[in-house]
PQR file with spaces between the fields and no chain letter, atoms N, CA, C, O and H, PARSE charges and radii, in Angstrom:
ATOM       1  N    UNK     1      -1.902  -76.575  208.020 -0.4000 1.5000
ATOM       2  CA   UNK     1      -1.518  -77.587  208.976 -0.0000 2.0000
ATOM       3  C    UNK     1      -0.287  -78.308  208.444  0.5500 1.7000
ATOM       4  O    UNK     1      -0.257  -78.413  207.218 -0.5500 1.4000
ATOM       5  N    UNK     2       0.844  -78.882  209.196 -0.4000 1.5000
ATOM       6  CA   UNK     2       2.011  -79.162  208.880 -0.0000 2.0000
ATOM       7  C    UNK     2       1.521  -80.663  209.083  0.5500 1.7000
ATOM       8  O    UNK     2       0.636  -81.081  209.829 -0.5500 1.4000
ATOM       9  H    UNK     2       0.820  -78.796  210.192  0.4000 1.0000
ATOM      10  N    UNK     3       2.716  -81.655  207.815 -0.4000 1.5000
ATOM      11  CA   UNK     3       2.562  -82.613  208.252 -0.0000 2.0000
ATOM      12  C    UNK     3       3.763  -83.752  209.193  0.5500 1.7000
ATOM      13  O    UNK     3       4.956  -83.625  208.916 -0.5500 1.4000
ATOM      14  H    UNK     3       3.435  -81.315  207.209  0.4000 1.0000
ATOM      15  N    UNK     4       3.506  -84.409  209.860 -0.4000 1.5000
ATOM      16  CA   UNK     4       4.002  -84.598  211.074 -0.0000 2.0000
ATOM      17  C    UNK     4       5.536  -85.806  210.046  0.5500 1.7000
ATOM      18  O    UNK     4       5.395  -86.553  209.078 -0.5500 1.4000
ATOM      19  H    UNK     4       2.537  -84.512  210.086  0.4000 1.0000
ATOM      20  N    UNK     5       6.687  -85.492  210.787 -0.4000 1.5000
ATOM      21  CA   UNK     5       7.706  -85.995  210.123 -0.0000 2.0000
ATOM      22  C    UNK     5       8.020  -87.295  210.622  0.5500 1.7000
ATOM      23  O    UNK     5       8.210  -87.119  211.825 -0.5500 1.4000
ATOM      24  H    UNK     5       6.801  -84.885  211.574  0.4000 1.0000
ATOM      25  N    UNK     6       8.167  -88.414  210.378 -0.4000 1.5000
ATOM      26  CA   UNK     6       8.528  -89.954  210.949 -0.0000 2.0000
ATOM      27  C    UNK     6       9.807  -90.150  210.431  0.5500 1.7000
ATOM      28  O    UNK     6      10.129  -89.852  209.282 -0.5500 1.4000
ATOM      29  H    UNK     6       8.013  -88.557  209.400  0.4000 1.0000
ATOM      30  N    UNK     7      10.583  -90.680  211.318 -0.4000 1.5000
ATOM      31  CA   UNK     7      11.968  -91.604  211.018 -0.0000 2.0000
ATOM      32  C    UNK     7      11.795  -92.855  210.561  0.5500 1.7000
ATOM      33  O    UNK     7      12.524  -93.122  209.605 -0.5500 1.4000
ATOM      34  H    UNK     7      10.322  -90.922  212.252  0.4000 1.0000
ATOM      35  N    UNK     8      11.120  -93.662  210.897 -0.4000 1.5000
ATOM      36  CA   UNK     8      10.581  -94.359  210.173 -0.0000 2.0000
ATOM      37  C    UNK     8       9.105  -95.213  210.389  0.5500 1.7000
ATOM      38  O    UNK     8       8.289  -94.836  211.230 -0.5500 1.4000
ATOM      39  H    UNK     8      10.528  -93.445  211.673  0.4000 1.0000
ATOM      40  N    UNK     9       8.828  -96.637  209.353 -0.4000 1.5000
ATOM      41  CA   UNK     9       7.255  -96.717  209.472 -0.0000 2.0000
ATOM      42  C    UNK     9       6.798  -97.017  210.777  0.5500 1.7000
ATOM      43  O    UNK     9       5.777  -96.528  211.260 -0.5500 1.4000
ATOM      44  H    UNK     9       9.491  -96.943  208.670  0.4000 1.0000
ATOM      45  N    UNK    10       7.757  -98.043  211.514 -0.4000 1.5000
ATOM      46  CA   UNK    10       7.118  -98.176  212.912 -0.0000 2.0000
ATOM      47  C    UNK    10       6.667  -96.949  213.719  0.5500 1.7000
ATOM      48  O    UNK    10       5.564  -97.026  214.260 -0.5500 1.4000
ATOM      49  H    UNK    10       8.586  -98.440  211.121  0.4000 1.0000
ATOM      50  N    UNK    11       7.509  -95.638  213.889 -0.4000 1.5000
ATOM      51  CA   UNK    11       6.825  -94.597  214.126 -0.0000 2.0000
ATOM      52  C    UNK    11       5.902  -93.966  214.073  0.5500 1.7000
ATOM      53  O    UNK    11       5.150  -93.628  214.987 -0.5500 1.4000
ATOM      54  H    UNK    11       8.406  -95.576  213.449  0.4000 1.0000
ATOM      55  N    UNK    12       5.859  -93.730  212.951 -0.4000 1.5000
ATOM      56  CA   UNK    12       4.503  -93.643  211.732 -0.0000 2.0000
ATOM      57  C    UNK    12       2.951  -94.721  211.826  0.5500 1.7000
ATOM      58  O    UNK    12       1.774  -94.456  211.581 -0.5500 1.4000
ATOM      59  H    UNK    12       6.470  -94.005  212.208  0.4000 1.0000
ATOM      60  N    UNK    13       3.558  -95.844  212.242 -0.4000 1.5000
ATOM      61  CA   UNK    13       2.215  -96.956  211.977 -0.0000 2.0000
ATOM      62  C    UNK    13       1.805  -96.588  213.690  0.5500 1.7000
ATOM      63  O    UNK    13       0.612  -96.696  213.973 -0.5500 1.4000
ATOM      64  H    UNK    13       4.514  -96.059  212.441  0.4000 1.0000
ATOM      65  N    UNK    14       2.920  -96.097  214.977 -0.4000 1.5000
ATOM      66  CA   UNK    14       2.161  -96.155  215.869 -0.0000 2.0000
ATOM      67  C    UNK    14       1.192  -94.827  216.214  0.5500 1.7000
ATOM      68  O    UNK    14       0.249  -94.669  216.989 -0.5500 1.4000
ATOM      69  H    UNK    14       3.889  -96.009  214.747  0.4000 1.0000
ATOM      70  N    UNK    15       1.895  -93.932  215.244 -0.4000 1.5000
ATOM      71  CA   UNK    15       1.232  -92.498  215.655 -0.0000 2.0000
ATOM      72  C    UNK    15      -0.651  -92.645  214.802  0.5500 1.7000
ATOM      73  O    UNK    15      -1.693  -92.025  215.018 -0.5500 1.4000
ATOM      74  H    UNK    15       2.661  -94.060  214.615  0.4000 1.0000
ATOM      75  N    UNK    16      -0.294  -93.759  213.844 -0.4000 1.5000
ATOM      76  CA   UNK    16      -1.687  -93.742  213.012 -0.0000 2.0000
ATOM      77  C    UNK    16      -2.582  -94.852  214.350  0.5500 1.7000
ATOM      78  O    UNK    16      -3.710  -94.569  214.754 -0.5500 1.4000
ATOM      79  H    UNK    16       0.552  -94.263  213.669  0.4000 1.0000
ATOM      80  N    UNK    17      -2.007  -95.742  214.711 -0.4000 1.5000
ATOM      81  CA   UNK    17      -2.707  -96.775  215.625 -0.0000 2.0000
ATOM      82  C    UNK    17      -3.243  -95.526  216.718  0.5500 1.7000
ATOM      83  O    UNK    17      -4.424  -95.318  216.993 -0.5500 1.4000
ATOM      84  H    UNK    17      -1.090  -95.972  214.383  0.4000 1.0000
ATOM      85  N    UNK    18      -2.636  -95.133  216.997 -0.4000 1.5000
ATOM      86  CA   UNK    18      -3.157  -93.726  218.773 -0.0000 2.0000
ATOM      87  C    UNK    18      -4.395  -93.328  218.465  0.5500 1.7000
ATOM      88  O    UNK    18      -5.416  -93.513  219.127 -0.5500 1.4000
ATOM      89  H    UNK    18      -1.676  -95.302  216.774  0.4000 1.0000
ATOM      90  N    UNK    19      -4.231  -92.556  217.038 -0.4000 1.5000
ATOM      91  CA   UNK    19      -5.485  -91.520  216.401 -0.0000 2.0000
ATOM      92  C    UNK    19      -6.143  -92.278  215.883  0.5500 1.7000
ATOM      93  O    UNK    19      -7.055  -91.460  215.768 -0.5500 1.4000
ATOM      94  H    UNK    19      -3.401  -92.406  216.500  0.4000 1.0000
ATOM      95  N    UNK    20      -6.633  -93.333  215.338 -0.4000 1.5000
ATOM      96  CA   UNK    20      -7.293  -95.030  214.677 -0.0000 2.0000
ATOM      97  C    UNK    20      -8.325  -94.739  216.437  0.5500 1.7000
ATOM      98  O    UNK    20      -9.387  -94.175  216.699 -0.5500 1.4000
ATOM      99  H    UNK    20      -5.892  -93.998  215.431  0.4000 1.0000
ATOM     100  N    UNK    21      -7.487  -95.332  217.101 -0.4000 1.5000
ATOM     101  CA   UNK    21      -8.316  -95.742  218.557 -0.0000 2.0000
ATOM     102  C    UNK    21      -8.457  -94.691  218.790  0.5500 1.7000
ATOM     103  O    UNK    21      -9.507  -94.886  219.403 -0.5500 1.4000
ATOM     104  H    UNK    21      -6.624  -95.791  216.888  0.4000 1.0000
ATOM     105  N    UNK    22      -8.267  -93.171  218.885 -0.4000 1.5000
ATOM     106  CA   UNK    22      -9.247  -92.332  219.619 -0.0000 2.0000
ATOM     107  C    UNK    22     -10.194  -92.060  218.958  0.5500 1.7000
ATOM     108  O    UNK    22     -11.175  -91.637  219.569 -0.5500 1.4000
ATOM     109  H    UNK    22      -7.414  -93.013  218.387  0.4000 1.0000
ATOM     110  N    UNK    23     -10.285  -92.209  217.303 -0.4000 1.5000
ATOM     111  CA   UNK    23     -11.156  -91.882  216.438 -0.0000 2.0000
ATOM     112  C    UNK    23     -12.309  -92.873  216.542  0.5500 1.7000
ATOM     113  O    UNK    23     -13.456  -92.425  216.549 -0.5500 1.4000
ATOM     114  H    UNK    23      -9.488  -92.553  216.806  0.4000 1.0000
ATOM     115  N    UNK    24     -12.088  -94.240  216.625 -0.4000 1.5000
ATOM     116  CA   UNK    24     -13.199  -95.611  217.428 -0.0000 2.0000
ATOM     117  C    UNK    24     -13.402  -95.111  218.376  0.5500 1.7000
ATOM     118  O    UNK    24     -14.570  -94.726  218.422 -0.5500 1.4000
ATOM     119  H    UNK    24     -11.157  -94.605  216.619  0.4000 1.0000
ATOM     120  N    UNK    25     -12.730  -94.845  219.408 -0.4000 1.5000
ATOM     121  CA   UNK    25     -13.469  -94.532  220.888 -0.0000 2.0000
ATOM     122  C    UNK    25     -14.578  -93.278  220.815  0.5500 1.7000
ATOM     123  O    UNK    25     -15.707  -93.327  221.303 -0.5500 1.4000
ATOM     124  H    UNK    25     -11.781  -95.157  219.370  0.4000 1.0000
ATOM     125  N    UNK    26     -14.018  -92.182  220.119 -0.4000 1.5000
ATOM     126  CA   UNK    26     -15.116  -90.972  219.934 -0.0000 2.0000
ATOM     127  C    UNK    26     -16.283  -91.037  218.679  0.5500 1.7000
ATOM     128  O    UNK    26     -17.251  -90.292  218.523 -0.5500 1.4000
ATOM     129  H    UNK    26     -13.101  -92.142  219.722  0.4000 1.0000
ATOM     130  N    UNK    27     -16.062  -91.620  218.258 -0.4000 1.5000
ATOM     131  CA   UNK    27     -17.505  -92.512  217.282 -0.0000 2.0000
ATOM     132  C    UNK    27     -18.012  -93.643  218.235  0.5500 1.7000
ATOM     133  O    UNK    27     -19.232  -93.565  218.379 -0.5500 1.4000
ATOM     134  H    UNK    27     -15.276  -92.225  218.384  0.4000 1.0000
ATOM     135  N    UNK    28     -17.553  -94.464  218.790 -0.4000 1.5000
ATOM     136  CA   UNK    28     -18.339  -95.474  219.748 -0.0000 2.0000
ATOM     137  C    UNK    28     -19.006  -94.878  220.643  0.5500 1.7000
ATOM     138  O    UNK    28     -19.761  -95.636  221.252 -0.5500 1.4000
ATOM     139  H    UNK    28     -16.562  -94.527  218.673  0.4000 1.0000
ATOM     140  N    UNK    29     -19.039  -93.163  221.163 -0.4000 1.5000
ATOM     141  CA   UNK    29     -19.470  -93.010  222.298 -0.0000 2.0000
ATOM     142  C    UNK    29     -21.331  -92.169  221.090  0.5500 1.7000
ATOM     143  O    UNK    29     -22.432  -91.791  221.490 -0.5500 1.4000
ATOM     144  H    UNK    29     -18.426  -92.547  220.668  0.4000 1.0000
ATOM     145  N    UNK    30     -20.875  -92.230  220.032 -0.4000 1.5000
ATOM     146  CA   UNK    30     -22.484  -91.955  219.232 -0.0000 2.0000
ATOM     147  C    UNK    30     -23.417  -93.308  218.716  0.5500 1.7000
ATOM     148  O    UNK    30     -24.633  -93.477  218.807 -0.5500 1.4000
ATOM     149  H    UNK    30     -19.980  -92.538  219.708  0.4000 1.0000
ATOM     150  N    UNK    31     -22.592  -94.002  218.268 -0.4000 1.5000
ATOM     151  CA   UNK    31     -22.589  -95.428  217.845 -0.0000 2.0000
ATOM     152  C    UNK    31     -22.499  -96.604  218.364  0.5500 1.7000
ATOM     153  O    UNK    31     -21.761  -97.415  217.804 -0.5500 1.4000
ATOM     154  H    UNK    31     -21.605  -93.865  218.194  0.4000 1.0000
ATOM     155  N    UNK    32     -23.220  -96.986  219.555 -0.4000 1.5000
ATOM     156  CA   UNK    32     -22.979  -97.708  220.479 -0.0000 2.0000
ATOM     157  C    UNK    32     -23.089  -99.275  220.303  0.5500 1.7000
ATOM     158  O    UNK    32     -24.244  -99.700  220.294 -0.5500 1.4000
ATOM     159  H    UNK    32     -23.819  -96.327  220.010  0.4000 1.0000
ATOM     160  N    UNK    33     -22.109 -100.172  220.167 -0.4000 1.5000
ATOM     161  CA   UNK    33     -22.647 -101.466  219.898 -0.0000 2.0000
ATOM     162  C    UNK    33     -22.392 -102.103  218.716  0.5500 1.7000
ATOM     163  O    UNK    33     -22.582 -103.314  218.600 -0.5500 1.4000
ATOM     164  H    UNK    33     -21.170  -99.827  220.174  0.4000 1.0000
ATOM     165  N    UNK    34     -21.822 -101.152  217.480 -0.4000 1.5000
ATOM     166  CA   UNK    34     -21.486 -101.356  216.336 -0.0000 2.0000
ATOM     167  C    UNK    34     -20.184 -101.051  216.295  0.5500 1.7000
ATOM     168  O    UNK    34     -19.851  -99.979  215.789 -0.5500 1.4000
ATOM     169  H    UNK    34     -21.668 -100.168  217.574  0.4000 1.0000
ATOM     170  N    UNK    35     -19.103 -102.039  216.881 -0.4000 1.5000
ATOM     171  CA   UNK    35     -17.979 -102.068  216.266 -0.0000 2.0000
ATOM     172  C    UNK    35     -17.384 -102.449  215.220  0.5500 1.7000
ATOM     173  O    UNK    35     -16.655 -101.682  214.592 -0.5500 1.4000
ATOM     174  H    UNK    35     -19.373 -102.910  217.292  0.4000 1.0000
ATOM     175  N    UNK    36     -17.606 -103.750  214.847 -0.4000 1.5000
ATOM     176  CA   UNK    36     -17.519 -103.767  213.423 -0.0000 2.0000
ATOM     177  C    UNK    36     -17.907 -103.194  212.218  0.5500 1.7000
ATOM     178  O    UNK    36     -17.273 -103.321  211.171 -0.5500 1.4000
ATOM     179  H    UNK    36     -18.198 -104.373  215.358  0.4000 1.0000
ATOM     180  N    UNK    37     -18.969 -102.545  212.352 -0.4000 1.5000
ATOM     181  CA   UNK    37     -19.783 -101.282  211.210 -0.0000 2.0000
ATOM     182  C    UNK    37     -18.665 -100.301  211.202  0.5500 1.7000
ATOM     183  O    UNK    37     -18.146  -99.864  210.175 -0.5500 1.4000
ATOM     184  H    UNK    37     -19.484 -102.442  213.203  0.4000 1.0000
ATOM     185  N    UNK    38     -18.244  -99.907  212.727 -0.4000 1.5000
ATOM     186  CA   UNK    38     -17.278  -98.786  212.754 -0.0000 2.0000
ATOM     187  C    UNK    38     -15.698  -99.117  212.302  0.5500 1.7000
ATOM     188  O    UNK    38     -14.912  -98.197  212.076 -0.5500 1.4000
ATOM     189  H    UNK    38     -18.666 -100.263  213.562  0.4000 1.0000
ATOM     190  N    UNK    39     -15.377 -100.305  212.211 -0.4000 1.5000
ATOM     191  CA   UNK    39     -14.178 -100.631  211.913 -0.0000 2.0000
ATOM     192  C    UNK    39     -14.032 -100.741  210.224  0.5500 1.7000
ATOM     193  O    UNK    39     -13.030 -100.550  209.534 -0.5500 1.4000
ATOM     194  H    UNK    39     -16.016 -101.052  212.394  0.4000 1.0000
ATOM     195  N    UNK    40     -15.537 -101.156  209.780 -0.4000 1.5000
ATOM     196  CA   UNK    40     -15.594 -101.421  208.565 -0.0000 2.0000
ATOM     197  C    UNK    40     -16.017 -100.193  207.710  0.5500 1.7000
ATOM     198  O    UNK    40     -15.887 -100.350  206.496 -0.5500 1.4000
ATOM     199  H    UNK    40     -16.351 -101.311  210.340  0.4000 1.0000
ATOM     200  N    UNK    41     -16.491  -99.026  208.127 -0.4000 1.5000
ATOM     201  CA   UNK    41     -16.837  -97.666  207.552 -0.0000 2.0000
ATOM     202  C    UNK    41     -14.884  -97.041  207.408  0.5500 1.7000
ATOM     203  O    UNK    41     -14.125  -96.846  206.459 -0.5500 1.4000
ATOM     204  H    UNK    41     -16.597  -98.899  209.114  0.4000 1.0000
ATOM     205  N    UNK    42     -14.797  -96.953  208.515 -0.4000 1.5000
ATOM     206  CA   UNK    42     -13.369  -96.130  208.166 -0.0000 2.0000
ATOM     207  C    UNK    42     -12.148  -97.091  207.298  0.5500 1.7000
ATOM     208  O    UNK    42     -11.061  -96.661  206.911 -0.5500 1.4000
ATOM     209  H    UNK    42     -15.414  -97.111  209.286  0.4000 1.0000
ATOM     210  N    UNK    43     -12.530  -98.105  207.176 -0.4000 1.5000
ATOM     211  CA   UNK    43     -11.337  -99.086  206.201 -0.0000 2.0000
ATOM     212  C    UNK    43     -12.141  -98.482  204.891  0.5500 1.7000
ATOM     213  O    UNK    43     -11.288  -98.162  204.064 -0.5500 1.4000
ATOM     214  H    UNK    43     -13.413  -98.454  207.490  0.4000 1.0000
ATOM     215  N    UNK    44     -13.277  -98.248  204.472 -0.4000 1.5000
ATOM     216  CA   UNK    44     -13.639  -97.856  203.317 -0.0000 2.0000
ATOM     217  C    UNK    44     -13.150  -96.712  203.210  0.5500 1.7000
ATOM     218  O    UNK    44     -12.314  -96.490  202.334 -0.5500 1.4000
ATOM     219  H    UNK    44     -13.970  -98.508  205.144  0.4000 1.0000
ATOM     220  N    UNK    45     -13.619  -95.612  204.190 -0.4000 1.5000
ATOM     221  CA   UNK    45     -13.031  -94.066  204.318 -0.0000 2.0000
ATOM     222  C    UNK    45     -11.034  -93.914  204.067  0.5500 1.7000
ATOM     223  O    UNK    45     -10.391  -93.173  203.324 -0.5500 1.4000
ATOM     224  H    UNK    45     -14.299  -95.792  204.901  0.4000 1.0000
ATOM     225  N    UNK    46     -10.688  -94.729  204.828 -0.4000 1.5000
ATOM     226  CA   UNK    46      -9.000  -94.853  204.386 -0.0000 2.0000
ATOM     227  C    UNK    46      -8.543  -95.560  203.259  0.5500 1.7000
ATOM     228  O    UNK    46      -7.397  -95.399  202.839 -0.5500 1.4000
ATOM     229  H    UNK    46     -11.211  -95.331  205.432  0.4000 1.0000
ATOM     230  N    UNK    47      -9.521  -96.496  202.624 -0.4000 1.5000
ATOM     231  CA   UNK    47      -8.625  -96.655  201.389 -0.0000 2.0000
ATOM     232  C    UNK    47      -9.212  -96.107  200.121  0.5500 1.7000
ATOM     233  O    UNK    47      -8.980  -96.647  199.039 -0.5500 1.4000
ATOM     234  H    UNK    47     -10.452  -96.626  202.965  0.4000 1.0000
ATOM     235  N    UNK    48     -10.317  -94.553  200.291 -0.4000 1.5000
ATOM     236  CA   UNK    48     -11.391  -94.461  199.250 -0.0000 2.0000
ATOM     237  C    UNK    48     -12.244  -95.163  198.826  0.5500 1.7000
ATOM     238  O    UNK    48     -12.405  -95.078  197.609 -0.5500 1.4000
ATOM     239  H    UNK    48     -10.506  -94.115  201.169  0.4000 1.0000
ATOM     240  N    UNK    49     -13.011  -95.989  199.467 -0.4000 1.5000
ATOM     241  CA   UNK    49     -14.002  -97.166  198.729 -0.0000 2.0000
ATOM     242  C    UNK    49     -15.267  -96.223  199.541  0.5500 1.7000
ATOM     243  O    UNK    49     -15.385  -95.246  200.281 -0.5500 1.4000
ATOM     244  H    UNK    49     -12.880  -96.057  200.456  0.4000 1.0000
ATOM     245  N    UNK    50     -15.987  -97.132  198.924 -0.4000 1.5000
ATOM     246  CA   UNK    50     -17.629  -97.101  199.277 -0.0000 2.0000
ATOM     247  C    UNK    50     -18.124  -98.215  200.195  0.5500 1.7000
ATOM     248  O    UNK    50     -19.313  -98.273  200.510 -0.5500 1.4000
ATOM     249  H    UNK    50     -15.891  -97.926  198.323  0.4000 1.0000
C-alpha cells in the first residue's frame, strides 16, 4: 500500500479528520452510546498507550 503524499499539514490534518470520523461513525454503529469510550480508545490506539 502506498503512502498518500501531502503538500502540506493542513492537507494532511484534513485527510486524517475524514478517516478519524468515518472510523467513529463505523465503530458507533457496534458501540452505541459510548462516545467518549470511543474517542478515548483510539487517542490511546494513535499515540501507542494503553
Amino acid at each position: 500500500m502506498s503512502q498518500p503524499t501531502f503538500t502540506n499539514d493542513a492537507e494532511a490534518l484534513k485527510a486524517f479528520e475524514t478517516k478519524y470520523k468515518a472510523l467513529t461513525q463505523e465503530i458507533g454503529k457496534v458501540i452505541v452510546g459510548q462516545d467518549d469510550v470511543i474517542k478515548n480508545v483510539l487517542i490511546a490506539v494513535f499515540s501507542k498507550g494503553h
